mmCIF file with all atom_site columns, C-alpha atoms in Angstrom:
data_model
loop_
_atom_site.group_PDB
_atom_site.id
_atom_site.type_symbol
_atom_site.label_atom_id
_atom_site.label_alt_id
_atom_site.label_comp_id
_atom_site.label_asym_id
_atom_site.label_entity_id
_atom_site.label_seq_id
_atom_site.pdbx_PDB_ins_code
_atom_site.Cartn_x
_atom_site.Cartn_y
_atom_site.Cartn_z
_atom_site.occupancy
_atom_site.B_iso_or_equiv
_atom_site.pdbx_formal_charge
_atom_site.auth_seq_id
_atom_site.auth_comp_id
_atom_site.auth_asym_id
_atom_site.auth_atom_id
_atom_site.pdbx_PDB_model_num
ATOM 1   C CA . MET V 1 1   ? -8.812  14.032  -18.019 1.00 0.00 ? 1   MET V CA 1
ATOM 2   C CA . ASN V 1 2   ? -5.904  15.311  -16.570 1.00 0.00 ? 2   ASN V CA 1
ATOM 3   C CA . ASN V 1 3   ? -3.342  13.091  -15.751 1.00 0.00 ? 3   ASN V CA 1
ATOM 4   C CA . LEU V 1 4   ? -0.306  12.891  -12.881 1.00 0.00 ? 4   LEU V CA 1
ATOM 5   C CA . LEU V 1 5   ? 3.171   12.398  -13.343 1.00 0.00 ? 5   LEU V CA 1
ATOM 6   C CA . LEU V 1 6   ? 4.390   10.585  -11.182 1.00 0.00 ? 6   LEU V CA 1
ATOM 7   C CA . PRO V 1 7   ? 8.636   10.430  -10.786 1.00 0.00 ? 7   PRO V CA 1
ATOM 8   C CA . LEU V 1 8   ? 10.059  7.096   -9.681  1.00 0.00 ? 8   LEU V CA 1
ATOM 9   C CA . THR V 1 9   ? 14.699  6.129   -9.612  1.00 0.00 ? 9   THR V CA 1
ATOM 10  C CA . ILE V 1 10  ? 14.507  2.522   -11.916 1.00 0.00 ? 10  ILE V CA 1
ATOM 11  C CA . ASN V 1 11  ? 18.033  1.359   -11.159 1.00 0.00 ? 11  ASN V CA 1
ATOM 12  C CA . GLU V 1 12  ? 19.420  4.817   -10.924 1.00 0.00 ? 12  GLU V CA 1
ATOM 13  C CA . THR V 1 13  ? 17.606  6.954   -13.885 1.00 0.00 ? 13  THR V CA 1
ATOM 14  C CA . GLU V 1 14  ? 14.294  8.632   -13.420 1.00 0.00 ? 14  GLU V CA 1
ATOM 15  C CA . VAL V 1 15  ? 11.403  8.395   -14.817 1.00 0.00 ? 15  VAL V CA 1
ATOM 16  C CA . GLN V 1 16  ? 8.301   9.915   -15.272 1.00 0.00 ? 16  GLN V CA 1
ATOM 17  C CA . VAL V 1 17  ? 5.012   7.346   -15.279 1.00 0.00 ? 17  VAL V CA 1
ATOM 18  C CA . LYS V 1 18  ? 1.847   8.911   -16.129 1.00 0.00 ? 18  LYS V CA 1
ATOM 19  C CA . ILE V 1 19  ? -1.622  7.805   -13.619 1.00 0.00 ? 19  ILE V CA 1
ATOM 20  C CA . GLU V 1 20  ? -4.668  8.191   -14.729 1.00 0.00 ? 20  GLU V CA 1
ATOM 21  C CA . ASN V 1 21  ? -6.255  5.621   -11.904 1.00 0.00 ? 21  ASN V CA 1
ATOM 22  C CA . VAL V 1 22  ? -5.350  4.358   -8.217  1.00 0.00 ? 22  VAL V CA 1
ATOM 23  C CA . TYR V 1 23  ? -6.969  2.053   -6.907  1.00 0.00 ? 23  TYR V CA 1
ATOM 24  C CA . CYS V 1 24  ? -6.413  0.164   -3.534  1.00 0.00 ? 24  CYS V CA 1
ATOM 25  C CA . ILE V 1 25  ? -6.725  -3.727  -2.681  1.00 0.00 ? 25  ILE V CA 1
ATOM 26  C CA . GLY V 1 26  ? -8.216  -4.607  1.057   1.00 0.00 ? 26  GLY V CA 1
ATOM 27  C CA . TYR V 1 27  ? -8.458  -8.217  1.962   1.00 0.00 ? 27  TYR V CA 1
ATOM 28  C CA . ALA V 1 28  ? -5.662  -9.666  0.312   1.00 0.00 ? 28  ALA V CA 1
ATOM 29  C CA . GLY V 1 29  ? -4.767  -11.614 1.903   1.00 0.00 ? 29  GLY V CA 1
ATOM 30  C CA . ARG V 1 30  ? -3.512  -15.736 0.252   1.00 0.00 ? 30  ARG V CA 1
ATOM 31  C CA . ASN V 1 31  ? -4.577  -17.804 3.736   1.00 0.00 ? 31  ASN V CA 1
ATOM 32  C CA . LEU V 1 32  ? -8.591  -17.188 3.751   1.00 0.00 ? 32  LEU V CA 1
ATOM 33  C CA . GLU V 1 33  ? -8.924  -18.879 6.972   1.00 0.00 ? 33  GLU V CA 1
ATOM 34  C CA . LYS V 1 34  ? -7.474  -15.791 8.251   1.00 0.00 ? 34  LYS V CA 1
ATOM 35  C CA . THR V 1 35  ? -8.034  -13.367 5.647   1.00 0.00 ? 35  THR V CA 1
ATOM 36  C CA . MET V 1 36  ? -11.898 -14.213 7.577   1.00 0.00 ? 36  MET V CA 1
ATOM 37  C CA . GLU V 1 37  ? -10.268 -14.090 11.255  1.00 0.00 ? 37  GLU V CA 1
ATOM 38  C CA . HIS V 1 38  ? -9.538  -10.569 10.220  1.00 0.00 ? 38  HIS V CA 1
ATOM 39  C CA . ILE V 1 39  ? -12.395 -9.314  9.161   1.00 0.00 ? 39  ILE V CA 1
ATOM 40  C CA . ILE V 1 40  ? -14.152 -10.494 12.671  1.00 0.00 ? 40  ILE V CA 1
ATOM 41  C CA . GLU V 1 41  ? -11.406 -8.760  14.824  1.00 0.00 ? 41  GLU V CA 1
ATOM 42  C CA . LEU V 1 42  ? -12.418 -5.282  12.294  1.00 0.00 ? 42  LEU V CA 1
ATOM 43  C CA . GLU V 1 43  ? -15.947 -5.815  12.986  1.00 0.00 ? 43  GLU V CA 1
ATOM 44  C CA . ALA V 1 44  ? -14.958 -5.922  16.594  1.00 0.00 ? 44  ALA V CA 1
ATOM 45  C CA . ILE V 1 45  ? -13.980 -2.829  16.343  1.00 0.00 ? 45  ILE V CA 1
ATOM 46  C CA . GLY V 1 46  ? -17.194 -0.958  13.990  1.00 0.00 ? 46  GLY V CA 1
ATOM 47  C CA . ILE V 1 47  ? -15.083 -1.459  11.879  1.00 0.00 ? 47  ILE V CA 1
ATOM 48  C CA . PRO V 1 48  ? -17.763 -2.718  8.699   1.00 0.00 ? 48  PRO V CA 1
ATOM 49  C CA . ARG V 1 49  ? -17.662 -6.593  7.114   1.00 0.00 ? 49  ARG V CA 1
ATOM 50  C CA . PRO V 1 50  ? -16.551 -6.073  2.789   1.00 0.00 ? 50  PRO V CA 1
ATOM 51  C CA . GLU V 1 51  ? -18.976 -7.226  0.684   1.00 0.00 ? 51  GLU V CA 1
ATOM 52  C CA . GLU V 1 52  ? -16.290 -9.597  -1.029  1.00 0.00 ? 52  GLU V CA 1
ATOM 53  C CA . ILE V 1 53  ? -13.229 -10.500 -1.154  1.00 0.00 ? 53  ILE V CA 1
ATOM 54  C CA . PRO V 1 54  ? -10.724 -8.963  -1.962  1.00 0.00 ? 54  PRO V CA 1
ATOM 55  C CA . ALA V 1 55  ? -11.934 -6.379  -2.236  1.00 0.00 ? 55  ALA V CA 1
ATOM 56  C CA . LEU V 1 56  ? -10.986 -2.694  -4.393  1.00 0.00 ? 56  LEU V CA 1
ATOM 57  C CA . TYR V 1 57  ? -11.224 1.064   -3.495  1.00 0.00 ? 57  TYR V CA 1
ATOM 58  C CA . PRO V 1 58  ? -10.712 3.127   -5.927  1.00 0.00 ? 58  PRO V CA 1
ATOM 59  C CA . VAL V 1 59  ? -8.921  6.747   -4.722  1.00 0.00 ? 59  VAL V CA 1
ATOM 60  C CA . ARG V 1 60  ? -8.285  10.266  -5.751  1.00 0.00 ? 60  ARG V CA 1
ATOM 61  C CA . ARG V 1 61  ? -4.385  10.372  -7.390  1.00 0.00 ? 61  ARG V CA 1
ATOM 62  C CA . ASN V 1 62  ? -3.520  13.288  -5.740  1.00 0.00 ? 62  ASN V CA 1
ATOM 63  C CA . SER V 1 63  ? -3.329  11.499  -2.676  1.00 0.00 ? 63  SER V CA 1
ATOM 64  C CA . LEU V 1 64  ? -0.466  9.898   -3.887  1.00 0.00 ? 64  LEU V CA 1
ATOM 65  C CA . ASN V 1 65  ? 2.536   11.583  -1.541  1.00 0.00 ? 65  ASN V CA 1
ATOM 66  C CA . GLN V 1 66  ? 6.105   11.565  -1.487  1.00 0.00 ? 66  GLN V CA 1
ATOM 67  C CA . THR V 1 67  ? 6.728   14.694  0.118   1.00 0.00 ? 67  THR V CA 1
ATOM 68  C CA . GLY V 1 68  ? 8.084   12.530  3.413   1.00 0.00 ? 68  GLY V CA 1
ATOM 69  C CA . GLU V 1 69  ? 5.255   14.306  5.449   1.00 0.00 ? 69  GLU V CA 1
ATOM 70  C CA . MET V 1 70  ? 1.691   13.820  5.687   1.00 0.00 ? 70  MET V CA 1
ATOM 71  C CA . GLN V 1 71  ? -2.111  16.292  7.090   1.00 0.00 ? 71  GLN V CA 1
ATOM 72  C CA . VAL V 1 72  ? -4.942  14.151  9.154   1.00 0.00 ? 72  VAL V CA 1
ATOM 73  C CA . LEU V 1 73  ? -6.589  15.153  11.953  1.00 0.00 ? 73  LEU V CA 1
ATOM 74  C CA . GLY V 1 74  ? -7.234  13.710  14.868  1.00 0.00 ? 74  GLY V CA 1
ATOM 75  C CA . ASN V 1 75  ? -4.790  11.071  16.135  1.00 0.00 ? 75  ASN V CA 1
ATOM 76  C CA . GLY V 1 76  ? -7.235  7.642   15.495  1.00 0.00 ? 76  GLY V CA 1
ATOM 77  C CA . SER V 1 77  ? -5.482  7.377   11.411  1.00 0.00 ? 77  SER V CA 1
ATOM 78  C CA . SER V 1 78  ? -2.398  5.394   10.819  1.00 0.00 ? 78  SER V CA 1
ATOM 79  C CA . GLY V 1 79  ? -0.198  3.599   8.048   1.00 0.00 ? 79  GLY V CA 1
ATOM 80  C CA . GLU V 1 80  ? 0.337   -0.133  6.727   1.00 0.00 ? 80  GLU V CA 1
ATOM 81  C CA . ALA V 1 81  ? 2.992   -1.000  4.092   1.00 0.00 ? 81  ALA V CA 1
ATOM 82  C CA . GLU V 1 82  ? 1.731   -2.691  0.841   1.00 0.00 ? 82  GLU V CA 1
ATOM 83  C CA . ILE V 1 83  ? 3.280   -3.996  -2.469  1.00 0.00 ? 83  ILE V CA 1
ATOM 84  C CA . VAL V 1 84  ? 2.572   -1.270  -5.598  1.00 0.00 ? 84  VAL V CA 1
ATOM 85  C CA . LEU V 1 85  ? 2.183   -1.859  -8.614  1.00 0.00 ? 85  LEU V CA 1
ATOM 86  C CA . VAL V 1 86  ? 2.752   1.122   -10.936 1.00 0.00 ? 86  VAL V CA 1
ATOM 87  C CA . PHE V 1 87  ? 1.803   0.172   -13.799 1.00 0.00 ? 87  PHE V CA 1
ATOM 88  C CA . GLY V 1 88  ? 3.199   2.231   -16.853 1.00 0.00 ? 88  GLY V CA 1
ATOM 89  C CA . ASN V 1 89  ? 1.872   2.397   -20.873 1.00 0.00 ? 89  ASN V CA 1
ATOM 90  C CA . SER V 1 90  ? 0.716   -0.433  -21.180 1.00 0.00 ? 90  SER V CA 1
ATOM 91  C CA . GLU V 1 91  ? -0.156  -4.216  -18.319 1.00 0.00 ? 91  GLU V CA 1
ATOM 92  C CA . GLU V 1 92  ? 3.275   -5.986  -19.217 1.00 0.00 ? 92  GLU V CA 1
ATOM 93  C CA . GLU V 1 93  ? 5.518   -2.128  -18.578 1.00 0.00 ? 93  GLU V CA 1
ATOM 94  C CA . VAL V 1 94  ? 4.999   -3.124  -14.385 1.00 0.00 ? 94  VAL V CA 1
ATOM 95  C CA . PHE V 1 95  ? 6.887   -1.292  -11.621 1.00 0.00 ? 95  PHE V CA 1
ATOM 96  C CA . ILE V 1 96  ? 7.428   -2.672  -8.020  1.00 0.00 ? 96  ILE V CA 1
ATOM 97  C CA . THR V 1 97  ? 7.400   -0.260  -4.977  1.00 0.00 ? 97  THR V CA 1
ATOM 98  C CA . ILE V 1 98  ? 6.534   -0.054  -1.439  1.00 0.00 ? 98  ILE V CA 1
ATOM 99  C CA . GLY V 1 99  ? 3.341   2.295   -0.587  1.00 0.00 ? 99  GLY V CA 1
ATOM 100 C CA . SER V 1 100 ? 0.981   2.982   3.148   1.00 0.00 ? 100 SER V CA 1
ATOM 101 C CA . ASP V 1 101 ? -2.199  3.016   2.553   1.00 0.00 ? 101 ASP V CA 1
ATOM 102 C CA . HIS V 1 102 ? -2.541  5.450   5.876   1.00 0.00 ? 102 HIS V CA 1
ATOM 103 C CA . THR V 1 103 ? -6.805  5.113   6.787   1.00 0.00 ? 103 THR V CA 1
ATOM 104 C CA . ASP V 1 104 ? -8.254  7.004   9.287   1.00 0.00 ? 104 ASP V CA 1
ATOM 105 C CA . ARG V 1 105 ? -9.467  4.212   11.384  1.00 0.00 ? 105 ARG V CA 1
ATOM 106 C CA . SER V 1 106 ? -12.695 6.367   13.495  1.00 0.00 ? 106 SER V CA 1
ATOM 107 C CA . LEU V 1 107 ? -14.019 7.060   9.017   1.00 0.00 ? 107 LEU V CA 1
ATOM 108 C CA . GLU V 1 108 ? -13.674 3.558   8.307   1.00 0.00 ? 108 GLU V CA 1
ATOM 109 C CA . THR V 1 109 ? -16.147 1.866   11.100  1.00 0.00 ? 109 THR V CA 1
ATOM 110 C CA . VAL V 1 110 ? -18.426 4.329   9.115   1.00 0.00 ? 110 VAL V CA 1
ATOM 111 C CA . ASP V 1 111 ? -17.537 4.128   5.143   1.00 0.00 ? 111 ASP V CA 1
ATOM 112 C CA . ILE V 1 112 ? -14.613 2.104   4.857   1.00 0.00 ? 112 ILE V CA 1
ATOM 113 C CA . ASN V 1 113 ? -14.421 3.415   0.541   1.00 0.00 ? 113 ASN V CA 1
ATOM 114 C CA . LYS V 1 114 ? -14.337 7.106   2.106   1.00 0.00 ? 114 LYS V CA 1
ATOM 115 C CA . SER V 1 115 ? -11.435 6.337   4.712   1.00 0.00 ? 115 SER V CA 1
ATOM 116 C CA . LYS V 1 116 ? -9.508  5.975   1.870   1.00 0.00 ? 116 LYS V CA 1
ATOM 117 C CA . GLN V 1 117 ? -9.797  9.027   0.196   1.00 0.00 ? 117 GLN V CA 1
ATOM 118 C CA . ILE V 1 118 ? -9.309  11.657  3.297   1.00 0.00 ? 118 ILE V CA 1
ATOM 119 C CA . CYS V 1 119 ? -6.332  10.019  3.644   1.00 0.00 ? 119 CYS V CA 1
ATOM 120 C CA . ASP V 1 120 ? -2.830  10.911  1.770   1.00 0.00 ? 120 ASP V CA 1
ATOM 121 C CA . LYS V 1 121 ? -1.179  7.336   0.110   1.00 0.00 ? 121 LYS V CA 1
ATOM 122 C CA . PRO V 1 122 ? 2.737   7.540   1.070   1.00 0.00 ? 122 PRO V CA 1
ATOM 123 C CA . ILE V 1 123 ? 4.759   5.759   -1.710  1.00 0.00 ? 123 ILE V CA 1
ATOM 124 C CA . GLY V 1 124 ? 8.864   5.206   -2.550  1.00 0.00 ? 124 GLY V CA 1
ATOM 125 C CA . ARG V 1 125 ? 10.370  7.849   -5.373  1.00 0.00 ? 125 ARG V CA 1
ATOM 126 C CA . LYS V 1 126 ? 12.830  3.990   -6.432  1.00 0.00 ? 126 LYS V CA 1
ATOM 127 C CA . ALA V 1 127 ? 11.137  1.043   -7.644  1.00 0.00 ? 127 ALA V CA 1
ATOM 128 C CA . TRP V 1 128 ? 11.992  -1.666  -9.141  1.00 0.00 ? 128 TRP V CA 1
ATOM 129 C CA . LYS V 1 129 ? 11.156  -3.557  -12.738 1.00 0.00 ? 129 LYS V CA 1
ATOM 130 C CA . LEU V 1 130 ? 9.067   -6.539  -12.228 1.00 0.00 ? 130 LEU V CA 1
ATOM 131 C CA . ASP V 1 131 ? 11.174  -9.433  -14.375 1.00 0.00 ? 131 ASP V CA 1
ATOM 132 C CA . GLU V 1 132 ? 12.923  -8.473  -11.626 1.00 0.00 ? 132 GLU V CA 1
ATOM 133 C CA . VAL V 1 133 ? 12.384  -9.865  -8.699  1.00 0.00 ? 133 VAL V CA 1
ATOM 134 C CA . ILE V 1 134 ? 9.140   -12.168 -10.696 1.00 0.00 ? 134 ILE V CA 1
ATOM 135 C CA . ASN V 1 135 ? 10.913  -14.965 -10.648 1.00 0.00 ? 135 ASN V CA 1
ATOM 136 C CA . HIS V 1 136 ? 11.836  -15.026 -5.888  1.00 0.00 ? 136 HIS V CA 1
ATOM 137 C CA . TRP V 1 137 ? 8.520   -12.329 -5.585  1.00 0.00 ? 137 TRP V CA 1
ATOM 138 C CA . ASP V 1 138 ? 6.615   -14.446 -3.216  1.00 0.00 ? 138 ASP V CA 1
ATOM 139 C CA . ASP V 1 139 ? 10.723  -14.063 -1.003  1.00 0.00 ? 139 ASP V CA 1
ATOM 140 C CA . LEU V 1 140 ? 10.381  -10.341 -0.874  1.00 0.00 ? 140 LEU V CA 1
ATOM 141 C CA . ILE V 1 141 ? 9.771   -8.359  2.417   1.00 0.00 ? 141 ILE V CA 1
ATOM 142 C CA . LEU V 1 142 ? 7.698   -6.113  3.896   1.00 0.00 ? 142 LEU V CA 1
ATOM 143 C CA . THR V 1 143 ? 8.491   -3.924  7.365   1.00 0.00 ? 143 THR V CA 1
ATOM 144 C CA . SER V 1 144 ? 7.246   -1.821  8.426   1.00 0.00 ? 144 SER V CA 1
ATOM 145 C CA . GLN V 1 145 ? 7.669   0.643   11.745  1.00 0.00 ? 145 GLN V CA 1
ATOM 146 C CA . VAL V 1 146 ? 6.167   3.845   13.611  1.00 0.00 ? 146 VAL V CA 1
ATOM 147 C CA . LEU V 1 147 ? 7.238   6.135   15.493  1.00 0.00 ? 147 LEU V CA 1
ATOM 148 C CA . MET V 1 148 ? 5.807   6.243   19.451  1.00 0.00 ? 148 MET V CA 1
ATOM 149 C CA . ASP V 1 149 ? 7.092   8.984   22.106  1.00 0.00 ? 149 ASP V CA 1
ATOM 150 C CA . GLY V 1 150 ? 9.995   9.470   20.452  1.00 0.00 ? 150 GLY V CA 1
ATOM 151 C CA . GLU V 1 151 ? 10.537  5.598   19.780  1.00 0.00 ? 151 GLU V CA 1
ATOM 152 C CA . TRP V 1 152 ? 10.170  3.779   16.522  1.00 0.00 ? 152 TRP V CA 1
ATOM 153 C CA . GLN V 1 153 ? 8.735   0.113   17.245  1.00 0.00 ? 153 GLN V CA 1
ATOM 154 C CA . ASP V 1 154 ? 8.719   -2.861  14.703  1.00 0.00 ? 154 ASP V CA 1
ATOM 155 C CA . TYR V 1 155 ? 4.748   -2.713  13.325  1.00 0.00 ? 155 TYR V CA 1
ATOM 156 C CA . GLN V 1 156 ? 5.252   -5.379  10.239  1.00 0.00 ? 156 GLN V CA 1
ATOM 157 C CA . ARG V 1 157 ? 7.509   -7.693  8.773   1.00 0.00 ? 157 ARG V CA 1
ATOM 158 C CA . ALA V 1 158 ? 6.660   -10.160 6.721   1.00 0.00 ? 158 ALA V CA 1
ATOM 159 C CA . ASN V 1 159 ? 6.932   -12.312 3.522   1.00 0.00 ? 159 ASN V CA 1
ATOM 160 C CA . ILE V 1 160 ? 4.704   -11.166 0.431   1.00 0.00 ? 160 ILE V CA 1
ATOM 161 C CA . ASN V 1 161 ? 3.667   -14.922 0.149   1.00 0.00 ? 161 ASN V CA 1
ATOM 162 C CA . GLU V 1 162 ? 0.792   -13.740 2.990   1.00 0.00 ? 162 GLU V CA 1
ATOM 163 C CA . ILE V 1 163 ? -0.321  -12.002 0.369   1.00 0.00 ? 163 ILE V CA 1
ATOM 164 C CA . ILE V 1 164 ? -2.525  -12.824 -2.960  1.00 0.00 ? 164 ILE V CA 1
ATOM 165 C CA . PRO V 1 165 ? -0.262  -14.081 -6.018  1.00 0.00 ? 165 PRO V CA 1
ATOM 166 C CA . LEU V 1 166 ? 0.267   -11.756 -8.431  1.00 0.00 ? 166 LEU V CA 1
ATOM 167 C CA . ASP V 1 167 ? -1.035  -13.707 -11.588 1.00 0.00 ? 167 ASP V CA 1
ATOM 168 C CA . GLU V 1 168 ? -4.540  -13.325 -9.034  1.00 0.00 ? 168 GLU V CA 1
ATOM 169 C CA . ILE V 1 169 ? -3.984  -10.085 -8.172  1.00 0.00 ? 169 ILE V CA 1
ATOM 170 C CA . LYS V 1 170 ? -4.099  -9.205  -12.102 1.00 0.00 ? 170 LYS V CA 1
ATOM 171 C CA . GLY V 1 171 ? -7.154  -12.105 -12.585 1.00 0.00 ? 171 GLY V CA 1
ATOM 172 C CA . PHE V 1 172 ? -9.229  -9.772  -9.960  1.00 0.00 ? 172 PHE V CA 1
ATOM 173 C CA . LEU V 1 173 ? -7.906  -6.487  -11.306 1.00 0.00 ? 173 LEU V CA 1
ATOM 174 C CA . LYS V 1 174 ? -9.435  -7.825  -14.731 1.00 0.00 ? 174 LYS V CA 1
ATOM 175 C CA . LYS V 1 175 ? -12.503 -8.525  -12.566 1.00 0.00 ? 175 LYS V CA 1
ATOM 176 C CA . LYS V 1 176 ? -13.301 -5.928  -11.844 1.00 0.00 ? 176 LYS V CA 1
ATOM 177 C CA . ARG V 1 177 ? -13.120 -3.982  -15.305 1.00 0.00 ? 177 ARG V CA 1
ATOM 178 C CA . VAL V 1 178 ? -10.260 -2.060  -13.935 1.00 0.00 ? 178 VAL V CA 1
ATOM 179 C CA . SER V 1 179 ? -8.048  -0.564  -17.508 1.00 0.00 ? 179 SER V CA 1
ATOM 180 C CA . MET V 1 180 ? -4.212  -0.917  -15.929 1.00 0.00 ? 180 MET V CA 1
ATOM 181 C CA . LYS V 1 181 ? -2.964  0.980   -18.311 1.00 0.00 ? 181 LYS V CA 1
ATOM 182 C CA . ASN V 1 182 ? -0.979  4.571   -16.508 1.00 0.00 ? 182 ASN V CA 1
ATOM 183 C CA . CYS V 1 183 ? -2.190  3.069   -12.950 1.00 0.00 ? 183 CYS V CA 1
ATOM 184 C CA . VAL V 1 184 ? -1.346  2.528   -9.358  1.00 0.00 ? 184 VAL V CA 1
ATOM 185 C CA . VAL V 1 185 ? -2.464  -0.303  -7.019  1.00 0.00 ? 185 VAL V CA 1
ATOM 186 C CA . PHE V 1 186 ? -1.699  -0.975  -3.823  1.00 0.00 ? 186 PHE V CA 1
ATOM 187 C CA . SER V 1 187 ? -1.803  -4.510  -3.360  1.00 0.00 ? 187 SER V CA 1
ATOM 188 C CA . GLY V 1 188 ? -1.863  -5.780  0.068   1.00 0.00 ? 188 GLY V CA 1
ATOM 189 C CA . THR V 1 189 ? 0.013   -5.801  3.166   1.00 0.00 ? 189 THR V CA 1
ATOM 190 C CA . VAL V 1 190 ? 0.845   -7.843  5.618   1.00 0.00 ? 190 VAL V CA 1
ATOM 191 C CA . PRO V 1 191 ? -0.432  -8.469  9.231   1.00 0.00 ? 191 PRO V CA 1
ATOM 192 C CA . LEU V 1 192 ? 0.824   -6.677  11.922  1.00 0.00 ? 192 LEU V CA 1
ATOM 193 C CA . LEU V 1 193 ? 2.702   -8.088  14.749  1.00 0.00 ? 193 LEU V CA 1
ATOM 194 C CA . ASP V 1 194 ? 0.710   -6.295  17.146  1.00 0.00 ? 194 ASP V CA 1
ATOM 195 C CA . GLY V 1 195 ? -2.831  -4.651  16.677  1.00 0.00 ? 195 GLY V CA 1
ATOM 196 C CA . PHE V 1 196 ? -3.003  -1.186  15.516  1.00 0.00 ? 196 PHE V CA 1
ATOM 197 C CA . LYS V 1 197 ? -0.356  1.729   17.179  1.00 0.00 ? 197 LYS V CA 1
ATOM 198 C CA . TYR V 1 198 ? -0.871  4.859   16.134  1.00 0.00 ? 198 TYR V CA 1
ATOM 199 C CA . GLY V 1 199 ? 2.261   7.821   16.036  1.00 0.00 ? 199 GLY V CA 1
ATOM 200 C CA . THR V 1 200 ? 4.107   10.996  14.684  1.00 0.00 ? 200 THR V CA 1
ATOM 201 C CA . ALA V 1 201 ? 5.850   9.182   11.763  1.00 0.00 ? 201 ALA V CA 1
ATOM 202 C CA . PHE V 1 202 ? 6.352   5.725   9.723   1.00 0.00 ? 202 PHE V CA 1
ATOM 203 C CA . LYS V 1 203 ? 8.398   3.646   8.160   1.00 0.00 ? 203 LYS V CA 1
ATOM 204 C CA . MET V 1 204 ? 8.748   0.641   5.560   1.00 0.00 ? 204 MET V CA 1
ATOM 205 C CA . SER V 1 205 ? 10.772  -1.179  3.338   1.00 0.00 ? 205 SER V CA 1
ATOM 206 C CA . PHE V 1 206 ? 10.282  -3.609  0.904   1.00 0.00 ? 206 PHE V CA 1
ATOM 207 C CA . ILE V 1 207 ? 13.576  -5.939  0.588   1.00 0.00 ? 207 ILE V CA 1
ATOM 208 C CA . ASP V 1 208 ? 14.886  -8.260  -1.398  1.00 0.00 ? 208 ASP V CA 1
ATOM 209 C CA . GLU V 1 209 ? 17.369  -10.101 0.308   1.00 0.00 ? 209 GLU V CA 1
ATOM 210 C CA . VAL V 1 210 ? 18.398  -12.478 -3.266  1.00 0.00 ? 210 VAL V CA 1
ATOM 211 C CA . ARG V 1 211 ? 19.287  -9.125  -5.018  1.00 0.00 ? 211 ARG V CA 1
ATOM 212 C CA . ASN V 1 212 ? 20.763  -7.271  -1.844  1.00 0.00 ? 212 ASN V CA 1
ATOM 213 C CA . SER V 1 213 ? 18.568  -4.453  -2.297  1.00 0.00 ? 213 SER V CA 1
ATOM 214 C CA . LYS V 1 214 ? 15.917  -2.600  -0.755  1.00 0.00 ? 214 LYS V CA 1
ATOM 215 C CA . ILE V 1 215 ? 13.590  0.437   -1.376  1.00 0.00 ? 215 ILE V CA 1
ATOM 216 C CA . ASP V 1 216 ? 12.659  2.032   1.744   1.00 0.00 ? 216 ASP V CA 1
ATOM 217 C CA . ALA V 1 217 ? 10.338  5.184   2.248   1.00 0.00 ? 217 ALA V CA 1
ATOM 218 C CA . GLU V 1 218 ? 9.091   7.522   5.647   1.00 0.00 ? 218 GLU V CA 1
ATOM 219 C CA . TYR V 1 219 ? 6.990   10.187  6.132   1.00 0.00 ? 219 TYR V CA 1
ATOM 220 C CA . ILE V 1 220 ? 5.915   12.537  8.766   1.00 0.00 ? 220 ILE V CA 1
ATOM 221 C CA . ILE V 1 221 ? 2.755   12.595  10.007  1.00 0.00 ? 221 ILE V CA 1
ATOM 222 C CA . ASN V 1 222 ? 1.229   16.149  11.741  1.00 0.00 ? 222 ASN V CA 1
ATOM 223 C CA . ARG V 1 223 ? -1.893  16.386  13.029  1.00 0.00 ? 223 ARG V CA 1
ATOM 224 C CA . LEU V 1 224 ? -4.074  19.827  11.571  1.00 0.00 ? 224 LEU V CA 1
ATOM 225 C CA . ASP V 1 225 ? -5.335  19.950  14.598  1.00 0.00 ? 225 ASP V CA 1
ATOM 226 C CA . MET V 1 226 ? -2.283  20.778  17.301  1.00 0.00 ? 226 MET V CA 1
ATOM 227 C CA . GLU V 1 227 ? -1.267  22.846  15.103  1.00 0.00 ? 227 GLU V CA 1
#
């Protein structure tokens, strides 16, 4: 298997993490009732109900994108800020960063797993060690904004206590027999503030107010059919 080397800056030092597998966890809301409400909303726009909750979607390694831009077809794709777990040479070596589960929403109505494959998955360059944040995990904040008609609009903002706890994420991965060694896992998102928005750029932040630290990432969305 040809592995990918993912560069991450941790405490101002760049490391290269070998990556063998990449996964997205969907429907990872901690409040099951709210998660079901979201599923019903998605069904109303044609997105099929998942077979299980949470749901696991494998994605291609080369979808990881740190270039600051991505190419898409059409105007029906959008990003979502997510917790990203990056496992090193063991499941105990864990780094935390931010990423976007950018998804083609029109294809999602046909096949959710295929919709995960068609778009790149932008991911931050900076990361934290898990042990730096684990004691105040639920206090971490995810935010995102989307650029529409030249103006940045707030898209998401919530503490990650909206997402299932870290030990449940790991338990779910073990249940699905996922080897966490050399693995990247997009581990869930927080609610949208006002429904899906489709813009020309997306930016996101992972905020640690306890340590006064932040991870930022931003990317431009270029439409191939407009070039």
